[in-house]
Protein backbone atom coordinates (compact mmCIF):
# COMPACT_ATOMS: atom_id res chain seq x y z
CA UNK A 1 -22.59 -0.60 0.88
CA UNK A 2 -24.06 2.86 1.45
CA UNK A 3 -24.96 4.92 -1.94
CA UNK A 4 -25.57 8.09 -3.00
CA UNK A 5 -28.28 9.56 -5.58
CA UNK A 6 -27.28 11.76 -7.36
CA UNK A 7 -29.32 14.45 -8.91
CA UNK A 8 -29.37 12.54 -12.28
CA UNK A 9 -30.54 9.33 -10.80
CA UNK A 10 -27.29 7.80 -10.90
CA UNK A 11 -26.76 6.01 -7.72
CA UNK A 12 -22.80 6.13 -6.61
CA UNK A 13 -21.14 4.25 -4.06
CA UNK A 14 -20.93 6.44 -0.47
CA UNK A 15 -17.00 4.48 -0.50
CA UNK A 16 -14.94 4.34 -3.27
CA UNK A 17 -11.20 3.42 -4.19
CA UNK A 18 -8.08 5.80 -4.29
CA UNK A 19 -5.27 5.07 -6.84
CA UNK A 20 -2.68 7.93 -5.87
CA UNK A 21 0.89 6.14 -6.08
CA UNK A 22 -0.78 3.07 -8.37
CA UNK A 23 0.92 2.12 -11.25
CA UNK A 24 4.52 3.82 -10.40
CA UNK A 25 6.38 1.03 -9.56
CA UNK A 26 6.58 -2.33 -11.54
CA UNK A 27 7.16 -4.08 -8.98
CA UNK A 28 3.70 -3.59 -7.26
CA UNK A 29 1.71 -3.79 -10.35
CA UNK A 30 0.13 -7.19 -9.77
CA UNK A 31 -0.84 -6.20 -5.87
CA UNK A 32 -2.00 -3.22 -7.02
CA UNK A 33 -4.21 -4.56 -9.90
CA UNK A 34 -5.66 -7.24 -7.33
CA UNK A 35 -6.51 -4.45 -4.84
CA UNK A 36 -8.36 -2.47 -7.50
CA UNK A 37 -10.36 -5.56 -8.38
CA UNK A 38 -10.70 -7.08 -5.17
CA UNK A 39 -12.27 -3.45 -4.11
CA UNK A 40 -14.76 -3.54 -7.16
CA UNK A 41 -15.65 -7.18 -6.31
CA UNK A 42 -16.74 -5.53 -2.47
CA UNK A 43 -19.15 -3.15 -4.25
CA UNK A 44 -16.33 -0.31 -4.25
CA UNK A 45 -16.94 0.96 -8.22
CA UNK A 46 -15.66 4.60 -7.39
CA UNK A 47 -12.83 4.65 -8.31
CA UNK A 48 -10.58 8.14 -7.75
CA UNK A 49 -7.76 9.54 -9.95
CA UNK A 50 -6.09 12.13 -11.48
CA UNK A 51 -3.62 12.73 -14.22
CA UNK A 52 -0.99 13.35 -11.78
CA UNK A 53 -1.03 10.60 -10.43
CA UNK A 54 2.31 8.97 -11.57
CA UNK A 55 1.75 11.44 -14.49
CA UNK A 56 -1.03 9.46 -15.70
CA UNK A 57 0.10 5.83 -14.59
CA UNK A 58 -2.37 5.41 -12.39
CA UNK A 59 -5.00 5.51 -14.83
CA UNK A 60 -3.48 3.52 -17.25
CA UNK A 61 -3.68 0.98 -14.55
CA UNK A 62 -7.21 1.03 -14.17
CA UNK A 63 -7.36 0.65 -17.51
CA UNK A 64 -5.08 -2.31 -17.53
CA UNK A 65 -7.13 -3.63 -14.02
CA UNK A 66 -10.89 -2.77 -15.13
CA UNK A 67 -11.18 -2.14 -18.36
CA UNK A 68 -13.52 -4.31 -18.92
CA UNK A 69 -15.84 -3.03 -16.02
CA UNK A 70 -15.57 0.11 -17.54
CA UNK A 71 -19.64 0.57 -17.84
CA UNK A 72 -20.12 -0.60 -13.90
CA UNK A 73 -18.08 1.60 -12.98
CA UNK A 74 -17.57 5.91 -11.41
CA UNK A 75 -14.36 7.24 -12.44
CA UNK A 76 -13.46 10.60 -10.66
CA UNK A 77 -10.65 12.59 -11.88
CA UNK A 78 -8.64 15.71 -11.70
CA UNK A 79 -6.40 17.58 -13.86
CA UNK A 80 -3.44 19.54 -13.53
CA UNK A 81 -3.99 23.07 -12.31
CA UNK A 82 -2.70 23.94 -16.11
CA UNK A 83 -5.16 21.88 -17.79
CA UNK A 84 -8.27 23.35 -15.63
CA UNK A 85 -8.99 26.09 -17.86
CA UNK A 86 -11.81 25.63 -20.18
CA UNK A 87 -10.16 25.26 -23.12
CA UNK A 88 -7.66 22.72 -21.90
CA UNK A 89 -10.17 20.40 -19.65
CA UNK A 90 -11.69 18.15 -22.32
CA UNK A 91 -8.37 17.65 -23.83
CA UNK A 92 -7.07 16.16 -20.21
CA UNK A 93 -9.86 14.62 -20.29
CA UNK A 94 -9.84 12.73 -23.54
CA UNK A 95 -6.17 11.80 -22.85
């Protein structure tokens, strides 16, 4: 897989995994959870979300699917437009 340094020295995966529409339907949950490893297991540890995403279920999925990775892993994020202020970003954040 193709990386990226970053300026820190971090080296990120050029692919990573999307999770909009993960984790809002039950039904999926399993399917979903083996994608997300399945990806990881390929080398793809960036993994995109955002707290709108299912209004935060996606995340809690990665949780639920990689928690344990959690140090192996780039997480990339987003908030909700109201939430991108300074004052309200580390709270999303920390959520």
């Amino acid at each position: 897989m193709r990386c990226v340094t970053l300026p820190g020295g971090d080296v990120v995966p050029s692919m990573g995994q999307g999770t909009w529409k993960m984790g809002e339907r039950a039904e999926r949950r399993s399917d979903e959870i083996a994608a997300l490893r399945a990806g990881v297991d390929l080398g793809m540890t960036l993994i995109d979300t955002a707290e709108m995403y299912g209004d935060g279920a996606a995340e809690t999925l990665i949780c639920e699917a990689l928690g344990n990775l959690r140090d192996q892993l780039f997480l990339v994020s987003k908030a909700y437009p109201q939430n991108a202020s300074r004052s309200r970003l580390a709270g999303a954040c920390e959520a």
